């Protein structure tokens, strides 16, 4: 019934769903991601409505974006999704060490992605593409920046969870937290795939 | 001895500040929402006093705009929704036979963010720059160019903070209803009120994030000189209208569906009959929730979206009348042949039906796009939405409060005063708003602070103002009733109406902290009624008596919300240090919540005797 019955014994196969608290957390988090989908959907809609409003004399999407660096960022983030899958697999096998290692790799990749994004933004501002330049620029920074803020939050969150797991071990309380953090990480990856397509690729093409 | 965690349990004020008990949180929502309802009502009365005669100068045009904006915003976000949250917190877990909600901590957080968001919004009155661009905050009126000063900033940031709380509440109730129903309580055995809250919560989940984005974009425009809606820099003012109404139309169903749920319970109980057409009722609720997302542009017929878009949205809107009509007929057939008791709660329930139908009829009239060119922005619209909001939602709230008051507080409201509330409020309501249909058709625009003499508006405006004062009187009678009731002994039995059909009436009034000493076994729709009909005195328990696990109280939700509140002010006045401090408080509390495990505590079987929430 509560989180206590299993704590010292063997962890069940899917420890994140072994307690009612865990099941609630997982379901609640899926629903939260549903809400997040609407959030990003609205941001995408605003971006699509405003992306052509570049304004007189400002750099266009085509002039600004350099696909190689964005491709690298994409590659890094997608890889981090894979490593987070490895971490969750390790969790299901109750292998704490490899799980921690994979989580650290995930966090490191996330931080790398953020570094690239900061560099990219810095570069754009230098090119005359500031937050207040045009409707295009405001909606661009808001959409991509919201995503970046999500990555940053995820990096901080997973780091805290790593520290917790090191102290408390893997149990019926920590397992659901780690599991939903994994869901979160996949979600921001998927959002990035859309950003890559809608913002960058479409920006290059038309 | 693995379970003996010593948990500090508070009493008095600290108890209320740290509670994670859904019943107490429901009471907090009721107090705070009721308080904002009085403020919004006072604003309405001031508006009506200004309009009672032509060329009146009771208040200035600026003050009028502020009152108008704050009235609408307060009533929708800070009064109506929180009072609905009060009912859902107080009742839904009991109706599904659950000991608690899925996320008690988040539940408290939801309340406190709503409260501090509302507080922030209303502090604008003391700062002296009040939102004045209407509750819809259309652009370019709400842009920094045309609304300088901090008025609209209060709107943007206050609603953003309050919106977090609403979203949390939505997720919490979705999970609670999906995961925590008692054994045997299948979806198609859930009481209609629970169904309504279920769909409402889904609407909240999918509608509020759009508002979040809209408010963020407007905030960026106002505070950080972004260009979302700045037409001069390529922004698009119509984009705001889309975002606002993609949220806004589902929002009106977020408001009315719970009222539908209340009415279904009240009418069925006091007709002593099973709700007619239960499955079609469920189906209609789901359909309304779904269609609610397809019709937002009916608020924008005159924006110039073109005939094709207007035609499509027009038809989609009219479609909603079908499931709504199903509901109306089901209520009528529930009463048909029932042995109806005209309690105060049921008066509100029955009074709801014709009033809401009138609002629905004008809704269909407005949905005809060509005709809407005539009605739009006139008092006809004001009449329409007050018929659905006050005549629908507020009557539903009154019905629910009279009905469930004993379950929330352990005392029955005085029936005589309740009936008096009904008649004054009901007559006042129709006096206020019926004539406004005709004012609108005669051409009186909404959102004007005064009007010329000799336009034929005078008498109807006078009648409208008299009606508003009568509604005020009705509300005061209700407050008197609360006070009178609070002074009487707390003696309500489990099933004070004697015709209770659902699980909340099987336990003491008010419910004990743990709700059900033993989780009940549900054997059919109207679970309690079924046991009564089978000659049983109560529910069959689904489990042996044992220790009950409870979550521990926490002060963190309060602090997290205070953090957001501080941060809101910081950003508004471009003091980023204060802004950062506020956010730090919030994130710091989140961090604490993450690293400190909450083991809760157990109530042992020997302690199960005690009485319920003290209120
Ligand atoms: C005491 C009863 C009430 C009275 C006398 C009243 C009166 C009014 C009046 C006179 C207006 C302004 C019309 C104009 O100049 O355009 C108004 C607007 C409005 N009212 Fe009420 N009202 C009452 C209750 C409510 C309630 C309970 C709600 C919501 C739950 C509500 C929601 C609104 C909204 C959304 C607006 C539009 C505000 C805007 O256009 O920005 N009202 N009301
Ligand atoms: Cu609408």
JSON list of C-alpha atoms in Angstrom, two decimals, chain B residues 33-50 58-59 63-64 66-68 70-72 74-75 79 122 125-126 425 465 468-469 471-473 475-476 479:
[
{"chain": "B", "resi": 33, "resn": "UNK", "atom": "CA", "xyz": [-12.80, 32.63, -3.69]},
{"chain": "B", "resi": 34, "resn": "UNK", "atom": "CA", "xyz": [-15.71, 33.98, -1.67]},
{"chain": "B", "resi": 35, "resn": "UNK", "atom": "CA", "xyz": [-13.65, 36.99, -0.67]},
{"chain": "B", "resi": 36, "resn": "UNK", "atom": "CA", "xyz": [-12.76, 37.75, -4.28]},
{"chain": "B", "resi": 37, "resn": "UNK", "atom": "CA", "xyz": [-16.40, 37.20, -5.22]},
{"chain": "B", "resi": 38, "resn": "UNK", "atom": "CA", "xyz": [-17.39, 39.96, -2.81]},
{"chain": "B", "resi": 39, "resn": "UNK", "atom": "CA", "xyz": [-14.75, 42.28, -4.27]},
{"chain": "B", "resi": 40, "resn": "UNK", "atom": "CA", "xyz": [-15.87, 41.52, -7.82]},
{"chain": "B", "resi": 41, "resn": "UNK", "atom": "CA", "xyz": [-19.50, 42.01, -6.78]},
{"chain": "B", "resi": 42, "resn": "UNK", "atom": "CA", "xyz": [-18.72, 45.37, -5.21]},
{"chain": "B", "resi": 43, "resn": "UNK", "atom": "CA", "xyz": [-17.03, 46.40, -8.43]},
{"chain": "B", "resi": 44, "resn": "UNK", "atom": "CA", "xyz": [-20.12, 45.35, -10.36]},
{"chain": "B", "resi": 45, "resn": "UNK", "atom": "CA", "xyz": [-22.38, 47.40, -8.11]},
{"chain": "B", "resi": 46, "resn": "UNK", "atom": "CA", "xyz": [-20.16, 50.47, -8.57]},
{"chain": "B", "resi": 47, "resn": "UNK", "atom": "CA", "xyz": [-20.32, 49.95, -12.34]},
{"chain": "B", "resi": 48, "resn": "UNK", "atom": "CA", "xyz": [-24.08, 49.74, -12.18]},
{"chain": "B", "resi": 49, "resn": "UNK", "atom": "CA", "xyz": [-24.39, 52.84, -10.00]},
{"chain": "B", "resi": 50, "resn": "UNK", "atom": "CA", "xyz": [-22.40, 54.76, -12.57]},
{"chain": "B", "resi": 58, "resn": "UNK", "atom": "CA", "xyz": [-20.32, 59.02, -10.07]},
{"chain": "B", "resi": 59, "resn": "UNK", "atom": "CA", "xyz": [-16.93, 57.68, -11.18]},
{"chain": "B", "resi": 63, "resn": "UNK", "atom": "CA", "xyz": [-11.95, 54.39, -12.89]},
{"chain": "B", "resi": 64, "resn": "UNK", "atom": "CA", "xyz": [-14.78, 52.85, -14.86]},
{"chain": "B", "resi": 66, "resn": "UNK", "atom": "CA", "xyz": [-10.41, 49.81, -14.19]},
{"chain": "B", "resi": 67, "resn": "UNK", "atom": "CA", "xyz": [-13.51, 48.59, -12.37]},
{"chain": "B", "resi": 68, "resn": "UNK", "atom": "CA", "xyz": [-14.78, 46.91, -15.50]},
{"chain": "B", "resi": 70, "resn": "UNK", "atom": "CA", "xyz": [-10.99, 44.04, -12.58]},
{"chain": "B", "resi": 71, "resn": "UNK", "atom": "CA", "xyz": [-14.60, 42.95, -12.23]},
{"chain": "B", "resi": 72, "resn": "UNK", "atom": "CA", "xyz": [-14.37, 40.59, -15.19]},
{"chain": "B", "resi": 74, "resn": "UNK", "atom": "CA", "xyz": [-11.67, 38.81, -10.69]},
{"chain": "B", "resi": 75, "resn": "UNK", "atom": "CA", "xyz": [-14.98, 37.10, -11.23]},
{"chain": "B", "resi": 79, "resn": "UNK", "atom": "CA", "xyz": [-14.00, 33.96, -7.77]},
{"chain": "B", "resi": 122, "resn": "UNK", "atom": "CA", "xyz": [-5.59, 43.24, -6.51]},
{"chain": "B", "resi": 125, "resn": "UNK", "atom": "CA", "xyz": [-5.58, 49.10, -6.48]},
{"chain": "B", "resi": 126, "resn": "UNK", "atom": "CA", "xyz": [-3.16, 50.27, -3.80]},
{"chain": "B", "resi": 425, "resn": "UNK", "atom": "CA", "xyz": [-30.81, 36.72, -6.11]},
{"chain": "B", "resi": 465, "resn": "UNK", "atom": "CA", "xyz": [-29.13, 48.84, -11.55]},
{"chain": "B", "resi": 468, "resn": "UNK", "atom": "CA", "xyz": [-27.93, 44.50, -9.33]},
{"chain": "B", "resi": 469, "resn": "UNK", "atom": "CA", "xyz": [-28.63, 45.92, -5.90]},
{"chain": "B", "resi": 471, "resn": "UNK", "atom": "CA", "xyz": [-28.52, 40.57, -6.18]},
{"chain": "B", "resi": 472, "resn": "UNK", "atom": "CA", "xyz": [-26.26, 42.28, -3.68]},
{"chain": "B", "resi": 473, "resn": "UNK", "atom": "CA", "xyz": [-28.99, 41.91, -1.07]},
{"chain": "B", "resi": 475, "resn": "UNK", "atom": "CA", "xyz": [-25.59, 37.76, -1.41]},
{"chain": "B", "resi": 476, "resn": "UNK", "atom": "CA", "xyz": [-25.75, 39.53, 1.94]},
{"chain": "B", "resi": 479, "resn": "UNK", "atom": "CA", "xyz": [-23.57, 35.73, 4.31]}
]
